[in-house]
Short mmCIF file of C-alpha atoms in Angstrom, two decimals:
data_model
loop_
_atom_site.label_atom_id
_atom_site.label_comp_id
_atom_site.label_asym_id
_atom_site.label_seq_id
_atom_site.Cartn_x
_atom_site.Cartn_y
_atom_site.Cartn_z
CA MET A 1 0.15 -0.14 0.11
CA SER A 2 2.98 2.64 0.87
CA GLN A 3 4.21 1.76 -2.39
CA ILE A 4 1.26 2.51 -4.56
CA PHE A 5 0.85 5.70 -2.43
CA SER A 6 4.36 6.51 -3.29
CA LEU A 7 3.52 6.13 -7.17
CA LEU A 8 0.69 8.21 -6.67
CA LEU A 9 2.39 10.68 -5.01
CA TRP A 10 4.83 10.53 -7.52
CA ALA A 11 2.46 11.19 -10.56
CA TRP A 12 0.71 13.99 -8.63
CA LEU A 13 3.72 15.76 -8.54
CA MET A 14 4.50 15.38 -12.08
CA ALA A 15 1.01 16.43 -13.17
CA SER A 16 1.68 19.90 -10.62
CA SER A 17 4.84 20.31 -12.70
CA PHE A 18 2.83 20.27 -15.90
CA ILE A 19 0.72 23.31 -14.71
CA VAL A 20 3.14 25.21 -12.65
CA SER A 21 5.68 25.21 -15.60
CA GLY A 22 3.00 26.94 -17.59
CA HIS A 23 3.39 29.69 -15.29
CA MET A 24 7.23 30.05 -16.12
CA VAL A 25 6.93 31.12 -19.27
CA ALA A 26 6.40 34.63 -18.07
CA PHE A 27 9.52 34.77 -16.44
CA ALA A 28 12.30 32.65 -18.72
CA SER A 29 12.13 30.66 -21.36
CA PRO A 30 11.57 26.74 -20.92
CA ILE A 31 15.14 25.56 -22.07
CA ALA A 32 16.35 28.39 -19.20
CA THR A 33 13.83 27.13 -16.56
CA SER A 34 14.87 23.79 -17.14
CA ALA A 35 18.85 24.21 -16.58
CA PHE A 36 18.06 26.63 -13.58
CA ARG A 37 15.88 23.72 -12.23
CA PHE A 38 18.65 21.29 -12.82
CA LEU A 39 21.25 23.52 -11.44
CA LEU A 40 19.71 24.58 -8.23
CA ALA A 41 18.32 21.08 -7.38
CA LEU A 42 21.96 19.74 -7.82
CA LEU A 43 23.43 22.48 -5.51
CA ILE A 44 20.57 21.70 -3.04
CA LEU A 45 21.15 17.68 -2.92
CA PHE A 46 25.09 17.83 -2.84
CA PRO A 47 25.15 18.87 0.87
CA VAL A 48 22.00 16.36 1.76
CA LEU A 49 23.70 13.53 -0.17
CA LEU A 50 27.11 14.42 2.06
CA PHE A 51 25.26 14.61 5.31
CA SER A 52 23.57 11.26 4.29
CA TRP A 53 27.24 9.65 3.75
CA GLN A 54 28.24 11.26 7.06
CA ARG A 55 25.25 9.95 9.24
CA ALA A 56 25.57 6.43 7.80
CA GLY A 57 29.55 6.86 9.30
CA LEU A 58 30.97 6.58 5.53
CA SER A 59 33.95 8.68 4.17
CA LYS A 60 32.53 11.49 2.31
CA ALA A 61 35.62 11.82 -0.07
CA GLU A 62 35.57 8.02 -0.63
CA GLN A 63 32.04 7.87 -1.55
CA PHE A 64 32.19 10.89 -3.80
CA GLN A 65 35.49 9.54 -5.64
CA ALA A 66 33.91 5.92 -6.00
CA LEU A 67 30.81 7.89 -7.55
CA PHE A 68 33.46 8.62 -10.41
CA SER A 69 35.47 5.57 -10.36
CA SER A 70 33.80 3.89 -13.32
CA GLY A 71 34.29 4.87 -16.66
CA GLN A 72 31.24 2.61 -17.47
CA ARG A 73 29.03 4.13 -14.51
CA ILE A 74 29.81 7.67 -16.05
CA PHE A 75 28.80 6.65 -19.72
CA HIS A 76 25.64 5.11 -18.34
CA TYR A 77 24.45 8.38 -16.39
CA VAL A 78 25.76 10.17 -19.32
CA VAL A 79 22.83 8.69 -21.41
CA ILE A 80 20.31 8.58 -19.01
CA SER A 81 20.43 11.99 -18.35
CA GLY A 82 20.96 13.10 -22.03
CA ALA A 83 17.51 10.84 -22.72
CA LEU A 84 16.01 13.04 -19.86
CA VAL A 85 17.46 16.02 -21.16
CA GLY A 86 16.61 15.14 -25.41
CA PHE A 87 12.95 14.80 -24.14
CA PHE A 88 12.54 18.15 -22.63
CA ILE A 89 14.37 19.73 -25.44
CA GLY A 90 12.49 18.00 -28.10
CA LEU A 91 9.14 18.96 -25.90
CA PHE A 92 10.09 22.50 -26.42
CA VAL A 93 11.24 22.62 -29.76
CA ALA A 94 8.05 20.45 -30.76
CA LEU A 95 5.68 23.10 -29.17
CA GLN A 96 6.83 25.60 -31.86
CA SER A 97 5.03 23.37 -34.57
CA THR A 98 2.54 21.78 -32.54
CA THR A 99 -0.03 22.27 -29.71
CA PRO A 100 -0.30 21.17 -26.03
CA LEU A 101 -3.14 19.29 -26.71
CA ASN A 102 -0.85 17.38 -29.41
CA THR A 103 1.96 16.75 -27.18
CA SER A 104 -0.39 15.44 -24.32
CA VAL A 105 -2.26 12.87 -26.13
CA LEU A 106 1.17 11.86 -27.37
CA TYR A 107 2.58 11.67 -24.06
CA THR A 108 0.08 8.65 -23.20
CA LEU A 109 2.06 6.41 -25.55
CA VAL A 110 5.04 6.57 -23.13
CA PRO A 111 4.40 3.76 -20.82
CA LEU A 112 3.82 1.38 -24.00
CA MET A 113 6.98 2.54 -25.26
CA GLY A 114 8.61 2.01 -21.92
CA VAL A 115 7.17 -1.78 -22.28
CA PHE A 116 8.46 -2.54 -26.03
CA ILE A 117 11.89 -1.20 -24.85
CA ALA A 118 11.90 -3.58 -21.75
CA LYS A 119 10.72 -6.20 -23.69
CA VAL A 120 13.45 -5.97 -26.10
CA TRP A 121 16.52 -4.66 -24.10
CA LEU A 122 15.58 -6.25 -20.98
CA LYS A 123 13.74 -9.64 -22.14
CA GLU A 124 11.03 -9.07 -19.95
CA ALA A 125 8.35 -10.79 -21.02
CA ALA A 126 4.64 -9.19 -20.77
CA PRO A 127 1.90 -11.27 -20.47
CA LEU A 128 -1.07 -10.61 -22.91
CA TRP A 129 -3.62 -8.99 -20.39
CA ARG A 130 -0.86 -6.51 -19.25
CA ILE A 131 -0.36 -5.60 -22.71
CA VAL A 132 -4.02 -4.92 -22.82
CA GLY A 133 -3.72 -2.96 -19.56
CA PHE A 134 -1.26 -0.34 -21.18
CA PHE A 135 -3.84 -0.05 -24.14
CA LEU A 136 -6.30 0.35 -22.18
CA GLY A 137 -4.31 3.15 -19.96
CA SER A 138 -3.52 4.92 -23.29
CA ILE A 139 -6.95 4.96 -24.19
CA GLY A 140 -8.23 5.97 -21.13
CA ALA A 141 -5.65 8.73 -20.48
CA VAL A 142 -6.98 9.98 -23.96
CA VAL A 143 -10.21 10.28 -23.24
CA VAL A 144 -9.76 12.01 -19.80
CA LEU A 145 -7.85 14.55 -21.70
CA LEU A 146 -10.20 15.23 -24.43
CA SER A 147 -13.14 15.17 -22.34
CA THR A 148 -11.77 18.41 -20.16
CA GLN A 149 -10.89 20.60 -23.26
CA PRO A 150 -11.65 21.18 -26.48
CA TYR A 151 -10.14 19.12 -29.09
CA ASP A 152 -11.85 20.72 -32.57
CA ASP A 153 -8.23 21.44 -33.81
CA LEU A 154 -6.92 17.83 -32.82
CA GLN A 155 -4.71 17.15 -36.28
CA TRP A 156 -1.38 15.70 -37.26
CA HIS A 157 1.28 18.74 -37.23
CA SER A 158 5.19 18.68 -38.10
CA GLY A 159 6.04 18.95 -34.79
CA ASP A 160 4.33 16.05 -33.76
CA TYR A 161 7.29 13.50 -35.32
CA LEU A 162 9.78 15.49 -33.45
CA PHE A 163 7.72 15.02 -30.08
CA LEU A 164 7.09 11.20 -30.60
CA GLY A 165 11.05 10.83 -30.88
CA ALA A 166 11.01 12.50 -27.77
CA CYS A 167 8.98 10.46 -26.01
CA VAL A 168 10.87 7.61 -27.21
CA LEU A 169 13.65 9.27 -25.19
CA LEU A 170 11.19 9.48 -22.11
CA ALA A 171 10.65 5.87 -22.32
CA PHE A 172 14.21 5.13 -22.56
CA HIS A 173 15.35 6.75 -19.81
CA VAL A 174 13.25 5.26 -17.34
CA VAL A 175 14.35 2.15 -18.53
CA SER A 176 17.71 2.51 -18.19
CA VAL A 177 17.42 3.52 -14.78
CA GLN A 178 16.11 0.22 -14.11
CA LYS A 179 18.92 -1.45 -16.38
CA TRP A 180 21.88 0.69 -15.29
CA GLY A 181 21.00 2.65 -11.93
CA ARG A 182 21.12 -0.75 -9.43
CA SER A 183 24.73 -0.15 -8.10
CA LEU A 184 23.50 3.21 -6.76
CA GLY A 185 20.98 4.44 -4.09
CA ALA A 186 18.10 6.80 -4.82
CA LEU A 187 19.97 9.91 -3.48
CA SER A 188 23.33 9.05 -5.52
CA GLY A 189 21.50 8.18 -8.64
CA ALA A 190 19.37 11.45 -8.64
CA PHE A 191 22.53 13.44 -7.79
CA MET A 192 24.40 11.67 -11.05
CA ILE A 193 21.46 12.58 -13.40
CA MET A 194 21.19 16.32 -12.15
CA LEU A 195 24.94 16.52 -12.38
CA PHE A 196 25.06 15.09 -15.90
CA GLY A 197 21.47 16.83 -16.76
CA THR A 198 22.81 20.42 -15.91
CA LEU A 199 26.17 19.54 -17.90
CA TRP A 200 23.70 18.98 -20.98
CA LEU A 201 21.63 22.08 -20.17
CA LEU A 202 23.67 24.35 -19.54
CA PRO A 203 25.30 24.89 -23.32
CA ALA A 204 21.86 24.47 -24.59
CA ALA A 205 20.51 27.12 -22.31
CA LEU A 206 23.63 29.50 -23.16
CA ILE A 207 22.99 29.32 -26.55
CA TRP A 208 19.03 29.06 -26.74
CA GLY A 209 17.77 30.28 -23.41
CA GLU A 210 17.16 34.20 -24.06
CA LEU A 211 19.00 34.49 -20.61
CA SER A 212 18.60 38.09 -20.92
CA GLN A 213 14.76 37.67 -20.60
CA VAL A 214 14.94 36.04 -17.59
CA GLN A 215 13.00 37.64 -14.66
CA TRP A 216 15.11 37.46 -11.95
CA LEU A 217 14.11 40.19 -10.09
CA SER A 218 10.36 39.15 -10.18
CA GLN A 219 9.28 37.66 -6.56
CA ASP A 220 7.11 35.16 -8.71
CA PHE A 221 9.88 33.99 -10.54
CA TRP A 222 11.64 32.87 -7.37
CA VAL A 223 8.79 31.37 -5.58
CA THR A 224 7.68 29.11 -8.88
CA ILE A 225 11.35 28.07 -9.26
CA LEU A 226 11.85 26.84 -6.21
CA TYR A 227 8.72 24.49 -6.19
CA LEU A 228 9.54 23.21 -9.51
CA THR A 229 13.13 22.59 -8.02
CA VAL A 230 12.31 21.46 -4.56
CA PHE A 231 9.02 19.18 -5.22
CA THR A 232 8.88 18.59 -8.81
CA THR A 233 12.66 18.00 -9.53
CA LEU A 234 14.90 17.27 -6.70
CA PHE A 235 12.06 15.47 -4.69
CA THR A 236 10.54 13.55 -7.59
CA PHE A 237 13.92 12.54 -8.92
CA VAL A 238 14.46 11.17 -5.70
CA LEU A 239 11.20 9.08 -5.65
CA GLN A 240 11.44 7.94 -8.97
CA GLN A 241 14.68 6.18 -8.49
CA ARG A 242 13.53 4.41 -5.47
CA LEU A 243 10.35 3.45 -7.44
CA VAL A 244 12.13 2.50 -10.52
CA MET A 245 14.69 0.08 -8.36
CA THR A 246 11.48 -1.25 -6.12
CA ALA A 247 8.56 -1.29 -8.46
CA GLY A 248 10.07 -1.49 -11.71
CA ALA A 249 10.10 0.87 -14.60
CA SER A 250 6.79 -0.52 -16.11
CA ARG A 251 4.69 -0.11 -13.04
CA LEU A 252 5.99 3.54 -12.68
CA LEU A 253 5.39 4.29 -16.63
CA ALA A 254 1.69 2.93 -15.62
CA PHE A 255 0.91 4.96 -13.09
CA SER A 256 1.87 7.83 -15.44
CA TYR A 257 -1.81 7.13 -16.97
CA THR A 258 -2.94 9.26 -13.91
CA ILE A 259 -1.17 12.18 -14.38
CA PRO A 260 -3.86 13.75 -16.80
CA VAL A 261 -6.55 12.90 -14.16
CA TRP A 262 -4.40 15.13 -11.41
CA VAL A 263 -4.11 17.65 -14.30
CA ALA A 264 -7.66 17.94 -14.65
CA LEU A 265 -8.75 18.15 -11.02
CA PHE A 266 -5.66 20.86 -10.49
CA THR A 267 -7.30 22.85 -13.39
CA ALA A 268 -10.85 22.37 -12.17
CA LEU A 269 -9.80 23.63 -8.61
CA SER A 270 -8.05 26.37 -9.38
CA GLN A 271 -10.94 27.72 -12.05
CA SER A 272 -13.75 26.70 -9.23
CA ARG A 273 -15.48 24.43 -11.62
CA LEU A 274 -15.27 21.08 -10.24
CA PHE A 275 -18.47 20.15 -10.91
CA SER A 276 -17.63 20.28 -14.69
CA LEU A 277 -15.70 17.18 -14.42
CA ALA A 278 -18.79 15.23 -14.03
CA ASP A 279 -19.05 14.38 -17.57
CA TRP A 280 -19.60 11.03 -18.78
CA ARG A 281 -16.30 11.14 -20.92
CA PHE A 282 -14.57 11.66 -17.82
CA VAL A 283 -16.45 9.18 -15.76
CA VAL A 284 -15.29 6.53 -18.85
CA GLY A 285 -11.92 7.78 -19.17
CA ILE A 286 -11.33 7.04 -15.03
CA MET A 287 -13.12 3.87 -15.32
CA LEU A 288 -10.58 2.70 -18.11
CA LEU A 289 -7.47 3.81 -15.98
CA LEU A 290 -8.96 1.74 -13.06
CA VAL A 291 -9.08 -1.36 -15.17
CA ALA A 292 -5.89 -0.96 -16.98
CA LEU A 293 -4.10 -0.40 -13.59
CA LEU A 294 -5.85 -3.61 -12.46
CA LEU A 295 -4.51 -5.49 -14.89
CA ILE A 296 -1.01 -4.07 -14.98
CA ASP A 297 -0.44 -4.31 -11.38
CA GLY A 298 -2.41 -7.51 -10.66
CA ASN A 299 0.42 -9.52 -12.70
CA LEU A 300 3.68 -8.11 -11.07
CA THR A 301 6.14 -10.68 -11.16
CA LYS A 302 8.58 -10.79 -7.78
CA VAL A 303 12.42 -10.73 -8.27
CA LYS A 304 15.09 -10.91 -6.17
CA MET A 305 17.21 -7.83 -5.63
CA THR A 306 21.06 -8.78 -6.61
CA ASN A 307 22.54 -6.89 -3.85
CA GLY A 308 20.32 -8.84 -1.27
CA SER A 309 17.76 -6.21 -0.50
CA SER A 310 13.93 -6.73 -0.28
CA THR A 311 12.06 -8.31 -3.37
CA ALA A 312 11.16 -5.80 -6.04
CA ALA A 313 8.00 -5.85 -8.31
CA LYS A 314 8.91 -5.56 -11.88
#
């Protein structure tokens, strides 16, 4: 039950990121915002990581050196963080030639992409009913999205090709954490992703981030960026690292189907129109999502962690 709560909390925080990020456009470009979020989160997490080592009675110098002692590990986290940054850049560029609704609909394909990548790369065999669950989840998420906003202009745009590629990168990012991230704890793994993610993003921000337009003196800028940094970057990354290791990439991706529901609830509450969600399409979407989660979550395979930790659900 605690794991399900953690998965729902992760999805809730991700949904709030979509909502709050929309307010940042008035203060900074998306690329500048992303780079600053990663950098600020890295600066906050580093002393927390040092304190955790000290509290465990470990040598901080030895632990820090151990993070970079393996060239293979460095390469893995360069790829892991690069895939995540590639998703963000792909999203920002795609939005120049497509619509937020189109990207929201295409985003529902990420869990299916993750299942396919895990099957091909990790050789994870998924039962037929579980695959059906992922298809139902995608359909349910789309129904929820289309029930909460007008979709008269829903048509294919040139930017949708780019965003499809970005979605593949995001699915690969989550699966690659499961494949390559088992040697590190949640804090250390999140630190490595933020470190190399920052190194990926800083050049992009310097070239395309329009840093001269950032509203550094605005109080709203700092309130918004601090929320995005602490809750939807720092906390979410650490939580995601832990959940991928304990629940599995597929299960985490399955719970991302609930993100449109949380976004709809956030929007309805902020606009004082909660009763507008009493729409038959929204209800049907919710029911499809519940069935999908039951199909996916009811057939999880238990495996032993190689490092002797507790059993993890794939």
